[in-house]
Each structure stands twice: as C-alpha cells, then as structure tokens.
XYZ file of C-alpha atoms in Angstrom:
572
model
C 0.000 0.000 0.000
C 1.512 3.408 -1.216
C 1.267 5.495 2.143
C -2.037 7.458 2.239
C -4.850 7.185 0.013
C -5.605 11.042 -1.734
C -7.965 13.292 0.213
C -8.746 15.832 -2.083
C -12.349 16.937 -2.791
C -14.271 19.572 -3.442
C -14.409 22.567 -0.669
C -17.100 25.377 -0.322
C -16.522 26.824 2.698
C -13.722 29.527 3.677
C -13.356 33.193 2.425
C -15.231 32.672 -0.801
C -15.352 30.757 -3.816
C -13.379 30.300 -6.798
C -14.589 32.185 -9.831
C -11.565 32.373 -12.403
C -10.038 29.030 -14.978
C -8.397 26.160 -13.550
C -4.423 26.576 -13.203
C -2.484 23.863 -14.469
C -1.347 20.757 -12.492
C 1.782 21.430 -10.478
C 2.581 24.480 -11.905
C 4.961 26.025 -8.952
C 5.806 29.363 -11.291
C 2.052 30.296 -11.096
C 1.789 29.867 -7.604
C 4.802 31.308 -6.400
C 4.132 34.239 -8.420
C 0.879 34.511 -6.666
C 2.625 33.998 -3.521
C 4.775 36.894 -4.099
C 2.004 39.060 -4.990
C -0.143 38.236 -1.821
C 2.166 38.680 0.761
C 1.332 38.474 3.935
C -2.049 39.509 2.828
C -2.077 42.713 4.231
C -4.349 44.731 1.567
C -7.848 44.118 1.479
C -7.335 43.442 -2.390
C -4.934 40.660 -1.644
C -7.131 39.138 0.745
C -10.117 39.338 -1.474
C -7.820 37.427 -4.328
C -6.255 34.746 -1.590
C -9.979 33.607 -0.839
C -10.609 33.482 -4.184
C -7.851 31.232 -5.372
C -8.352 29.245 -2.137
C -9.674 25.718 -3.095
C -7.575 25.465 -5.824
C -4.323 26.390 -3.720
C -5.446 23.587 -1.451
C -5.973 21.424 -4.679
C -2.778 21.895 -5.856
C -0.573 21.758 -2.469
C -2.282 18.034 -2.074
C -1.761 16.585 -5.324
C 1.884 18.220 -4.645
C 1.699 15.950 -1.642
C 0.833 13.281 -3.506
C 3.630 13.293 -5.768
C 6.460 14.405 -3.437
C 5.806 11.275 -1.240
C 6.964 8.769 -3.599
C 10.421 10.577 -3.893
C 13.400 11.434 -1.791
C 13.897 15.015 -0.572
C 17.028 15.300 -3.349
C 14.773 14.305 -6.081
C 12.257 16.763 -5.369
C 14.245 19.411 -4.946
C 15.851 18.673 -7.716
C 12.644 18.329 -10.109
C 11.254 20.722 -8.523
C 13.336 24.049 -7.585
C 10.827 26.379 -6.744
C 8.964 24.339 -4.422
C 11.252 25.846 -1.025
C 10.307 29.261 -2.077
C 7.024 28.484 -3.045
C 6.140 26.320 0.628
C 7.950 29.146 2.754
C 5.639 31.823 1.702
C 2.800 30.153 1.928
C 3.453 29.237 5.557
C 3.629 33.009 6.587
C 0.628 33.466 5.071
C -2.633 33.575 7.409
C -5.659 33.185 4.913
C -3.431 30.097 3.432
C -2.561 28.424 6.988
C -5.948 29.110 8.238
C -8.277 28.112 5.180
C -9.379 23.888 5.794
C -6.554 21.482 5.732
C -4.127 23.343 4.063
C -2.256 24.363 7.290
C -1.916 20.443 7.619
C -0.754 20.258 3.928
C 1.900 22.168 3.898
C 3.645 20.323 6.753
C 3.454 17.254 5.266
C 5.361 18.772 2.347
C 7.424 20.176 3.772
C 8.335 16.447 6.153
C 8.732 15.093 2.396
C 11.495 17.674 1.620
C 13.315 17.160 5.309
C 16.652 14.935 4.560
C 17.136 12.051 7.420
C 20.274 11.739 6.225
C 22.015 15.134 5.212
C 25.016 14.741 3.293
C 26.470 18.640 3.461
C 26.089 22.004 5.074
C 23.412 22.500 2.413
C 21.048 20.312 3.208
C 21.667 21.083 7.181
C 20.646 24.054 6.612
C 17.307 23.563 4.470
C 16.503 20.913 7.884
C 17.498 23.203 9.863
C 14.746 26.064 7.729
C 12.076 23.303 7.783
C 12.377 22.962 11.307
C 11.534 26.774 11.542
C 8.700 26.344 9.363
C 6.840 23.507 11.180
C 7.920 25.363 14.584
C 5.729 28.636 13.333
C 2.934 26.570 12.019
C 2.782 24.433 14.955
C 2.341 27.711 16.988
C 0.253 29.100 14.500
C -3.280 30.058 15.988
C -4.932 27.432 14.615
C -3.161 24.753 16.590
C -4.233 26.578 19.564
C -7.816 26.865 18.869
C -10.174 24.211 20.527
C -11.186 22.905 17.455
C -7.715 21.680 16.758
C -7.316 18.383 17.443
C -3.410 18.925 19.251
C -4.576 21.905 21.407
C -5.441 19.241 23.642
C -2.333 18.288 24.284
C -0.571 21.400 23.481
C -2.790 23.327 26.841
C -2.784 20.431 28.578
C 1.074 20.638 29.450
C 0.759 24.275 30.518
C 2.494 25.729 27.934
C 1.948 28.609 25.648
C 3.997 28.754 22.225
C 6.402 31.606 22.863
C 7.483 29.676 25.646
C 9.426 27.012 23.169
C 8.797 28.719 19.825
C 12.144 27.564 18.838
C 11.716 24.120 20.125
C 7.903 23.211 20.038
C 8.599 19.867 18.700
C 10.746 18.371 20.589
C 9.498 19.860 24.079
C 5.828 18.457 22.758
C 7.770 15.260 22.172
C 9.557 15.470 25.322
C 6.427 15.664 27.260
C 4.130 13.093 25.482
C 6.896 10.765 26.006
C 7.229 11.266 29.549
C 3.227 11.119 30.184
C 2.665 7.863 28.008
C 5.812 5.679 30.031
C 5.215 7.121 33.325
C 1.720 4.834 32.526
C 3.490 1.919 31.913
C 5.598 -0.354 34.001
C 7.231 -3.529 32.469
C 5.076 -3.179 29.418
C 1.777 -2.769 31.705
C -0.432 -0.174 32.039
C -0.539 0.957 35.759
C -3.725 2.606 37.111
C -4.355 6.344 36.277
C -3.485 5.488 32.467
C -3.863 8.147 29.426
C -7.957 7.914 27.687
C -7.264 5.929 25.166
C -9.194 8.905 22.734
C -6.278 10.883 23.985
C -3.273 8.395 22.689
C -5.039 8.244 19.514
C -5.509 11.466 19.189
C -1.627 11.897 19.988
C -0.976 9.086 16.947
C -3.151 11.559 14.820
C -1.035 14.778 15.518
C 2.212 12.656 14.549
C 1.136 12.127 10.699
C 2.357 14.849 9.483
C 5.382 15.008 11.640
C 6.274 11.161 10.780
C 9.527 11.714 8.968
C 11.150 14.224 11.531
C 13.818 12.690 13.439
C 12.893 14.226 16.568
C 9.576 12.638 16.381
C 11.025 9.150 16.687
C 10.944 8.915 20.075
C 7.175 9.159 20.058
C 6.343 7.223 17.117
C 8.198 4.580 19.178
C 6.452 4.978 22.759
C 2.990 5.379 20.667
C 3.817 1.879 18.839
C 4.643 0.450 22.453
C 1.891 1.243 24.362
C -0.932 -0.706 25.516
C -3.803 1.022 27.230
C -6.387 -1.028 28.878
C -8.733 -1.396 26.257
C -9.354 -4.431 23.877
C -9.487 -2.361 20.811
C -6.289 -0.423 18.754
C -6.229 2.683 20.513
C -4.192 4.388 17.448
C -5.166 5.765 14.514
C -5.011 3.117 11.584
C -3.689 6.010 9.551
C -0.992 6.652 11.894
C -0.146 3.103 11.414
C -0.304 2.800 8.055
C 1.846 6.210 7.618
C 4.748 4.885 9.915
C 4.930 1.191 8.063
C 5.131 3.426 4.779
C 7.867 5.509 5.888
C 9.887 2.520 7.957
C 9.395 0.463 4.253
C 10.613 3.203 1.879
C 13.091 3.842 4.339
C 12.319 7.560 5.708
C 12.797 6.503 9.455
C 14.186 4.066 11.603
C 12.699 2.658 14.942
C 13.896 -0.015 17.095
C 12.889 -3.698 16.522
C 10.947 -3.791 19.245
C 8.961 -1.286 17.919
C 8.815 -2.292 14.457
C 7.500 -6.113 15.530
C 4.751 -4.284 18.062
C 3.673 -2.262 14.785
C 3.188 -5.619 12.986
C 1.666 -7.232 15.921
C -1.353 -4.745 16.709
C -1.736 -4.023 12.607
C -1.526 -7.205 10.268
C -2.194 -4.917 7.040
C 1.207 -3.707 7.607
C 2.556 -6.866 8.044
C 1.180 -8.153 4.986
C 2.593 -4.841 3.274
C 6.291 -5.374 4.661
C 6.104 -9.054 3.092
C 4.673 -8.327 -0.396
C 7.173 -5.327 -0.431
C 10.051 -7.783 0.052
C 8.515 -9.919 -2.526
C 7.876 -7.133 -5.191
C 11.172 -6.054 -4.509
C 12.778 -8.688 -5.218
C 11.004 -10.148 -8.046
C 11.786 -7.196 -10.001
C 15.754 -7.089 -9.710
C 17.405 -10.239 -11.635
C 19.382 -11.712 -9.023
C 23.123 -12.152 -9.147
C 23.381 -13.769 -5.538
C 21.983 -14.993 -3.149
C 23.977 -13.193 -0.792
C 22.538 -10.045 -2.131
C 18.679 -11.871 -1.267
C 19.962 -12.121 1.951
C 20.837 -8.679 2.634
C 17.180 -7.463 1.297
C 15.462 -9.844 3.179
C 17.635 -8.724 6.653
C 17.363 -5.698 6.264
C 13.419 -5.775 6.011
C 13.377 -7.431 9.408
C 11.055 -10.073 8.684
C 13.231 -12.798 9.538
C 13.978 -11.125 13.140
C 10.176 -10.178 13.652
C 9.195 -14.240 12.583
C 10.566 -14.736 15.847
C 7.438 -14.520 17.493
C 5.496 -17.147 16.105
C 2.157 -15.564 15.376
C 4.319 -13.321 13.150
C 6.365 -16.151 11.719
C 2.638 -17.753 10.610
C 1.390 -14.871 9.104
C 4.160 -14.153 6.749
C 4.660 -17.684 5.953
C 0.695 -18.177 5.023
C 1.544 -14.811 2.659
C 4.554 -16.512 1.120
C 2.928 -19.603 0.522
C -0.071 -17.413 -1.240
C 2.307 -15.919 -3.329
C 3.899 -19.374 -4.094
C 0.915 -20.809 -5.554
C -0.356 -17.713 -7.192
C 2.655 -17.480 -9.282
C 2.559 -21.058 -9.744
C 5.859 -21.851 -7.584
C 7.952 -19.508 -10.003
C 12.060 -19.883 -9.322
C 12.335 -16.646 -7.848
C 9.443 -16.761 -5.489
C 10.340 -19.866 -4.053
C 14.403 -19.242 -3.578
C 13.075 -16.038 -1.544
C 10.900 -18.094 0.449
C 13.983 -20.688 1.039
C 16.463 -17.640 1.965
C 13.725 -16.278 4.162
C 13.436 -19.634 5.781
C 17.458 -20.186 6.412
C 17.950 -16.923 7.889
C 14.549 -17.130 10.418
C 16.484 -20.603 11.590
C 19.725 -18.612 12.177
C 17.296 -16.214 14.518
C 15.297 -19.079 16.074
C 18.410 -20.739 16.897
C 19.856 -17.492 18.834
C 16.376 -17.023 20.436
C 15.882 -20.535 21.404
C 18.708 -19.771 23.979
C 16.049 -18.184 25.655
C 13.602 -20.340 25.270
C 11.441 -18.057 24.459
C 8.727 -20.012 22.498
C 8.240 -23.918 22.012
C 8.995 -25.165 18.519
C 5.374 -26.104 18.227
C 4.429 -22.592 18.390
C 5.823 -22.205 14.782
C 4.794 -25.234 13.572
C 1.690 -26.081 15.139
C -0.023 -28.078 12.715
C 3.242 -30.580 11.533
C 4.738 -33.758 12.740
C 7.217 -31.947 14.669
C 9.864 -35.075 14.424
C 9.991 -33.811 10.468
C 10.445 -30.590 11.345
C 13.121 -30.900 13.520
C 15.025 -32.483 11.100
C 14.460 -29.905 8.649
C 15.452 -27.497 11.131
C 18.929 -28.593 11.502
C 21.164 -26.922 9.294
C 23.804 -28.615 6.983
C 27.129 -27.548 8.128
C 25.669 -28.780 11.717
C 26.096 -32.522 10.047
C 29.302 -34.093 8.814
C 28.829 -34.425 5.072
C 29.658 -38.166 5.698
C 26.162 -38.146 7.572
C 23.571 -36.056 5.075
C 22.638 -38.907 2.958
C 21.732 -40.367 6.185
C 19.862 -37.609 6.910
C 18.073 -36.902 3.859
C 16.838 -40.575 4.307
C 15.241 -40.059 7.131
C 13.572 -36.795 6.015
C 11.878 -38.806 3.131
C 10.850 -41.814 4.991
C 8.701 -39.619 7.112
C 7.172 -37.223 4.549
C 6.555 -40.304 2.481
C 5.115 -42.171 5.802
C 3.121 -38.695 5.648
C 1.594 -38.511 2.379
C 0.918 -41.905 1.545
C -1.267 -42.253 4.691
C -4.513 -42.800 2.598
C -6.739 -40.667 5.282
C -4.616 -37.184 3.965
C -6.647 -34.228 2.450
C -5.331 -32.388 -0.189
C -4.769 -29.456 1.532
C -2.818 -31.583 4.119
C -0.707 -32.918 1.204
C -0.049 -28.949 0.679
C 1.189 -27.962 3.795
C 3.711 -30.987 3.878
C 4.522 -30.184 0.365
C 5.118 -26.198 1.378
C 6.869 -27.095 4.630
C 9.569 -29.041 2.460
C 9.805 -26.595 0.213
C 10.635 -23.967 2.590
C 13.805 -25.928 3.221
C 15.298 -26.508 0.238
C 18.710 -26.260 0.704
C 18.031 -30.086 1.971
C 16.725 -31.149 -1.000
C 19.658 -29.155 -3.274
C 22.049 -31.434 -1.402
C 20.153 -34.541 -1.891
C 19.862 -33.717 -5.858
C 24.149 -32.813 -4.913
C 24.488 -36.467 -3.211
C 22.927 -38.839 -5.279
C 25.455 -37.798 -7.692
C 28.601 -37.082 -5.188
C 28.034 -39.774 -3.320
C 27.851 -43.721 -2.861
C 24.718 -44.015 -1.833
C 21.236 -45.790 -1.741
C 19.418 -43.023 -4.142
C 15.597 -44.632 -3.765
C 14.368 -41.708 -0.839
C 16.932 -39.646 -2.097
C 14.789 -39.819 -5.647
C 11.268 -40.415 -4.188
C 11.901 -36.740 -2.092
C 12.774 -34.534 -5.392
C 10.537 -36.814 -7.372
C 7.761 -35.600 -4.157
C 8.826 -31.986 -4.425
C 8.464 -31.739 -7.981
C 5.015 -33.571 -8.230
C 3.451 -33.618 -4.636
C -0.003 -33.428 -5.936
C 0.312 -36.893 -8.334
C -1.435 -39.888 -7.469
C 0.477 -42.994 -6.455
C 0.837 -44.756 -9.903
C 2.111 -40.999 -11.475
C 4.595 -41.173 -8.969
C 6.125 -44.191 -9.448
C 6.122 -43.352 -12.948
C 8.197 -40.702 -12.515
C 10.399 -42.147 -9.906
C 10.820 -45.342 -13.073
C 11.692 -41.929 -15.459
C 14.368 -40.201 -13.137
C 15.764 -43.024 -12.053
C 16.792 -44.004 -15.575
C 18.175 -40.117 -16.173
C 19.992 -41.032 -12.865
C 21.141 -44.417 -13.925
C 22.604 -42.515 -17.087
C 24.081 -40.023 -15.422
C 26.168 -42.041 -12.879
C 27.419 -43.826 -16.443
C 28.675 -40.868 -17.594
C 30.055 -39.302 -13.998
C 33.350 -40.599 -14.234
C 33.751 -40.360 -18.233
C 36.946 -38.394 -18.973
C 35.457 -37.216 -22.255
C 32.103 -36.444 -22.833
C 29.925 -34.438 -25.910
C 26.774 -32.317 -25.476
C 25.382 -35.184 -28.059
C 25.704 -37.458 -25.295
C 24.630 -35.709 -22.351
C 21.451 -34.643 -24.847
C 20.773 -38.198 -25.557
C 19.882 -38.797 -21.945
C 17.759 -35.834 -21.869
C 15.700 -36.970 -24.986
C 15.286 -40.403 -23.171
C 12.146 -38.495 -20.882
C 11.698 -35.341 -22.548
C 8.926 -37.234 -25.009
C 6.815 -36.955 -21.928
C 4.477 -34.411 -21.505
C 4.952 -34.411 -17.278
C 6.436 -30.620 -16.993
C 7.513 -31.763 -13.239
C 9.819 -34.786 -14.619
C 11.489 -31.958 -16.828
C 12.138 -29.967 -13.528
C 13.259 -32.973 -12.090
C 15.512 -33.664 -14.965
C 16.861 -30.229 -14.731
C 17.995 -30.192 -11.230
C 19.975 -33.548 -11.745
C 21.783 -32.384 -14.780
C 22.336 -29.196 -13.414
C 23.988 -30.636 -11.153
C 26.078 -33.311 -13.240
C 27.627 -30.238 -15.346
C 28.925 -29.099 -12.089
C 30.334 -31.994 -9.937
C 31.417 -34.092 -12.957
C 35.221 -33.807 -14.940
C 33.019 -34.325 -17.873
C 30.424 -31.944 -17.232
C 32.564 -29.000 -16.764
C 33.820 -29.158 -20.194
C 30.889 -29.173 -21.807
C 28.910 -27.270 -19.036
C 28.972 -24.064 -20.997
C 27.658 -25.100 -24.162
C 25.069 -27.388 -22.780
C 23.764 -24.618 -20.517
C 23.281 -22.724 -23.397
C 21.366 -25.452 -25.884
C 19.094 -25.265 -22.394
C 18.018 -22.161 -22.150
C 17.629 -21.297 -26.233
C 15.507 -24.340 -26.759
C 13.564 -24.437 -23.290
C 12.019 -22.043 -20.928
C 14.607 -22.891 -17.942
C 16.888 -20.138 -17.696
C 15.010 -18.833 -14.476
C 15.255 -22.302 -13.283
C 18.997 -22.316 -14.064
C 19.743 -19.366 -12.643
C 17.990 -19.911 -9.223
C 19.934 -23.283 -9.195
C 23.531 -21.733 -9.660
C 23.024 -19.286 -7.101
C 21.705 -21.334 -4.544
C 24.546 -23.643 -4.842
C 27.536 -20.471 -5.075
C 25.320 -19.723 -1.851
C 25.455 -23.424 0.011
C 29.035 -23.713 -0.896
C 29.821 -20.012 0.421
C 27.870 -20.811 3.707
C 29.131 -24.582 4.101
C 33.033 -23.351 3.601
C 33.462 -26.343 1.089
C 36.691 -25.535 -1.053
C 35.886 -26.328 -4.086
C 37.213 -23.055 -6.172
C 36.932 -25.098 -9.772
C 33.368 -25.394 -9.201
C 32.455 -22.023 -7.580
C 34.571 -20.497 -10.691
C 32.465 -22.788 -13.094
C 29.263 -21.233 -11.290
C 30.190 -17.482 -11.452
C 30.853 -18.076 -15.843
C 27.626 -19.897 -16.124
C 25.683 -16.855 -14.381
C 27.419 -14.421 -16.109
C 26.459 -16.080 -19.422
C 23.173 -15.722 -18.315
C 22.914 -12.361 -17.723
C 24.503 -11.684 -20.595
C-alpha cells in the first residue's frame, strides 16, 4: 500500500469561492508568483484574491503531496526548484494556513522535503529552515484553537507557544513521552493510564510530523503502548503512515517497535512481506547473498521470531507461491527467508522463548526438527543419512490414505521452505555412494506432490533411468553435449512438466560436480536455455549452490569459478 490514500475533494466553505479558470497541475511558477504578490495579505485586495484562489491552492498543495511522497527530498528538490520558495511563503501566510486542511498540507510537504540523512552544510541548513517552518505553524493560531485536534495536548502541558517557539517539537515530544511511560511499568499499564481517545488522538497529531527525526521517540512509545482497552487505541492512519515511511526507508525505529507495529496491525505486516517480494522479483538476481541482505534488512526474519508473526508471513509466502505457480524466484526467496529465520530461532531458542510447536503447530514436529537442523551442523559423511530419514517420514506422511489435499499442501510447502536439503540430496545422489531410492522419491515428491500414487512411481521409473545414465557418464573423462542430450531426450517425449524440472535439477547438477560436465557445461547450458524455458530455473539453481558452498566453507574453487561463468552467461 503506497502510504495514504488522496484526500482531495471539493471545498465550499472559507473566504469565498473560486470564480476564475483552472491553473495547471503542479505548476509552482504560477503559484509562487501569486505567492509573491499576496504577501502576507495585508491589503484588502490581496485578501479578497487569496480567498478566491483558495480551493484550488489547497488542490494543488495536495496533489503536490501526492507526488512528493513517492520521492526522496534530493529528487524533489531537484525536479522541482521552486517548491522551497514556493512552501515558505505560503506558511507566513494567514488566509493560506488558516483556510481547511491546508495548514496540515503544507507540513506534510514540507516532512517530504526534510533529509534524514544530510550529506552537506546545504542540506543542514534547508533541515534546519524546515524545522523553523513547522515550529511557526505548529504555533500558528490554529493549533491553539479548541477545534484543533493537538490543542489538547498542546494546553494540557501548561504551555503557551512563545514559551518554546524555537523548540515546540521536541518539548511536545519530550512531554508526550514522559506522560505515556510514566503509565506503563514492564510493558503494563498501571492505574491512572492516558484515555485511550487521547493516545489516539496523539498518533493523529504525529502524521504529518512522521519523517522528523525528533519525532522518533514518540512514534516509538505510541507503537509500544498498551492502554487497557481491547481495541487499537491508534489511529489506523498513523499506522499505516509509519509502516510506509519505515518500508521506503524515511525513518528508523527499534525492533521492538517495528515487531509491536506488525503485531497490533496485520495490514502492515502483509505490506512489509509483499514489499520484500515485489522487490525482489523485479531485480534479476546475481546472488543470493545479495537476497539475503534485502530480506535482513526488512526485518522479517527477526520479527518471525514470534510465532504468530512467523505464521502470518509464511501463510503470505505460501499465497504468493501458488499464485505465481511456484515460479524460481518466489520460491528461492521463500527458502532464503526460511534459512535466515532458523539462524534467529536458533539465537532465540537460547532463551527459550517459544516452544517449537508454536511455529509449527499443525506438523509432525519429528519432520520438522530435522528440517530445522542446518547442513554444516552434520558431517557431510552423515547427510545422505539424513536426507533418508527426512523422506521416509514425509513419504510415511503422504501416503497415509486418510490425507486431504490441503494436508498434502502444507507438507509439500513445509519441504519446500527448506530446500537447501533437498539441493544437497539432488548434490548427493550424484557425489556420493549411496542408496538413491528416498533420495529420488523426495525430489521426485517436491516436484510432483499433488500426483497420485501410480504418477509417482512413474516418474520415480523416469528419473531413475536419467539417474542411472548419469552415474554412467560421472566418471567419463570425455564427454559431448550429443551425449549428455541423448539422456535428456530419453524423458523429454513426456508431456509431465515436473519430470522436466526434475531432470533439470539432476543435470544441473552433473555439469557441475562431474570432470566431464565441466567441459561441456557451458555449451550445454546454453542449448538449455535457447531451446527451453529454464533459464530462471537455471539461474535460481547456480546461485543457490555459489550460496550453500559459500555458507558450508566447502573448497571447491573449480566449481564455484564454473558457477560465477555460467551466471554471467546468463545475464549476458
């Protein structure tokens, strides 16, 4: 959701009404020129023409709004130049300030223009200015008048506005701060606690203010307050407005703020996640180290620790999973997702904070454990042993004939979120000496969970042949794409799209752990991806496994080297 939703309509009340043609959209030269010409507003002939250009003034500062909050304050400046001059008269004006929301208006422009981060003595000084302005129409009259909404709490605290003209926000800050903790001891509320219409009237005063550093401090004490009452005491807009800014980046607050946020407002959870999604769906991804560092830094993974969050943003991913019809890139974001919420559990479960079950509530948690554990916690001697054990209980699990389909889902989804396990067991049936039946009957699972029995076992007869082949041709010193392509062609006559995917991950995998395969790797990759569909499917494969061997700490430069050319002639 892209912050607020537009609030402009019509207006017929104020010094009088509009009478002369409509001024174009956003055009700052008109209006600053007007701005110059009013003034103050000091003339009655000024004042007459302020009224009469009021609705549209209001018009135009909100779809001004509108457009500056989708950019950085650089940006704007930078596209548009005239808007400082333009914003500072306007605030010294009293018909503009005083006429409906415009007052309101033009401090949220003017937050969109304040830099979190400045960069030189430039843009210190324009925060600095902006400060000023929000300072004088803070204290303005209006904000003092009982119909204002933050009088409230403005008379309440016994002051008037020349006593901290220069520092009305942060004393008003200060003050709210104080009031709201002092009501709360260890995360209760103690008797003699703030009306709950007072707190959300306080959330209400901070929208426009959002973006100001010094406002953090509230934001934060707002987000982590519980009155008594069984209802959200603030203002859904207030929530929505600080999600917004925390997702685009225009503040930072604490994690324990940021997981109370998602706690006492799911749409914002749901927002962070499909933000993280959209995000990375639309960059072509060149790591998965750089996945990882999106998906941190969006604190989902941290937040998941508490398990109703964790469910939440799993049940999204798993949405998103089947609405894109388990595309590569959805599904490796899910898996990175997954591998860095175990790296969290596993530091939180020092505390013992929550019960495993809490997570997992609806799973044969003796499966899930063993997912849990990750791979470098196993000697590499042991993961075949390992991997068939994971397989004899999901296929205990799904060939119980009282399962629902939407049982055979969740078991399906709950080994997919752990793929790096079944990477390694596509990696050891061809590494390794070992017994590749469950190894097989997992992938073959994974890649056709919702098959009846006899499709199964068809496919299981299909890749075992491809795997059969493929151990023929492991050791070969010398091998031609005409070979390699012969084994493809030997199940590619069938019309089952999963045995293809199947097929893909085994020979993806054969190019890169076979003598053979490396010399033909490149060329074969590329008769792949002209004549199928599979690049994306490539791709995702060879980063995931740069990824496990980069997290493992296996040395095996000759195939991390054959990894890095194959993805770059990809992207090419």
């Amino acid at each position: 959701m892209e912050g607020w939703e537009a609030r402009v309509r019509p207006h017929s009340r104020g010094c009088g009404m509009a009478q002369d043609t409509t001024v174009p959209t956003l055009d700052f030269k008109y209006w600053l020129d007007k701005a110059v010409e009013w003034g103050q507003a000091t003339t009655l002939e000024t004042q007459k023409d302020v009224c009469l250009h009021l609705p549209q003034l209001q018009e135009f500062l909100q779809q001004t709004y509108e457009t500056l909050k989708h950019m950085n304050s650089i940006v704007a400046i930078q596209q548009f130049p005239l808007i400082g001059q333009l914003l500072g008269r306007l605030c010294w004006n009293p018909f503009v300030i005083g006429y409906d929301e415009s007052q309101k208006t033009l401090m949220w422009c003017l937050c969109c223009l304040y830099s979190s981060e400045p960069q030189n003595p430039v843009e210190l000084k324009a925060n600095s200015w902006i400060r000023s302005l929000l300072c004088h129409l803070l204290s303005s009259s209006k904000w003092e008048s009982n119909e204002a909404e933050t009088s409230t709490f403005i008379s309440a605290l016994g002051y008037t506005s020349a006593d901290y003209y220069c520092h009305l926000v942060e004393n008003i800050v200060s003050s709210l701060v104080t009031e709201l903790r002092g009501n709360q001891f260890n995360g209760l509320t103690v008797q003699g606690s703030v009306p709950a219409s007072r707190v959300n009237a306080v959330s209400l005063f901070c929208l426009p203010l959002i973006t100001l550093p010094d406002i953090t401090p509230l934001l934060e004490t707002l987000l982590l307050y519980h009155g008594g009452s069984s209802k959200e005491i603030l203002s859904s807009q207030f929530l929505e407005a600080v999600n917004d800014a925390f997702l685009k980046k225009k503040i930072s607050l604490s994690e324990s703020a940021v997981l109370s946020l998602w706690l006492r407002h799911l749409p914002s959870l749901e927002n962070a996640t499909l933000h993280v999604l959209d995000q990375l769906v639309s960059i072509q991804m060149n790591s998965l180290e750089e996945v990882a560092s999106v998906i941190k830094d969006s604190f989902l993974p941290q937040a998941a620790s508490h398990p109703a969050i964790f469910r939440i943003v799993n049940e999204i991913f798993k949405n998103a999973l089947l609405e894109t019809d388990g595309t590569p890139e959805v599904m490796t974001i899910i898996q990175v997702f997954t591998q860095l919420f175990v790296q969290v559990l596993q530091n939180e479960n020092k505390q013992h904070k929550f019960p495993l079950k809490a997570y997992f509530p609806h799973h044969y948690q003796p499966l899930v454990v063993a997912l849990l554990r990750r791979p470098f916690e196993l000697p590499a001697t042991c993961w075949s042993q390992h991997l068939t054990h994971i397989s004899n209980m999901v296929k205990a699990l799904v060939e119980d004939t009282n399962i629902s389909s939407s049982d055979l889902l969740e078991v399906w989804f709950l080994v997919a979120c752990f793929g790096e396990w079944l990477d390694i067991a596509a990696e050891q049936l061809l590494k390794a000496a070992v017994e590749p039946d469950a190894l097989l009957w997992l992938l073959a699972f994974y890649y056709c969970p919702q098959t009846k029995n006899l499709q199964r076992i068809q496919t299981m007869a299909e890749a075992r042949a491809v795997y059969n082949r493929l151990i023929m041709l492991f050791n070969a010193t010398t091998l031609s794409v005409r070979d390699l392509q012969a084994t493809v062609n030997s199940i590619t006559d069938t019309e089952q799209c999963y045995t293809q995917h199947l097929t893909t991950h085994l020979l993806t995998n054969f190019l890169l752990f076979s003598s053979g395969g490396h010399m033909i790797a490149q060329e074969f990759i590329s008769h792949i991806t002209e004549t199928t569909d599979r690049s994306k499917e490539v791709r995702s494969l060879l980063i995931r496994t740069a990824y496990r061997i980069n997290q493992n700490g296996e040395e095996n430069q000759k195939t991390v080297k054959l990894v890095n050319e194959l993805l770059q002639k990809l992207n090419v």
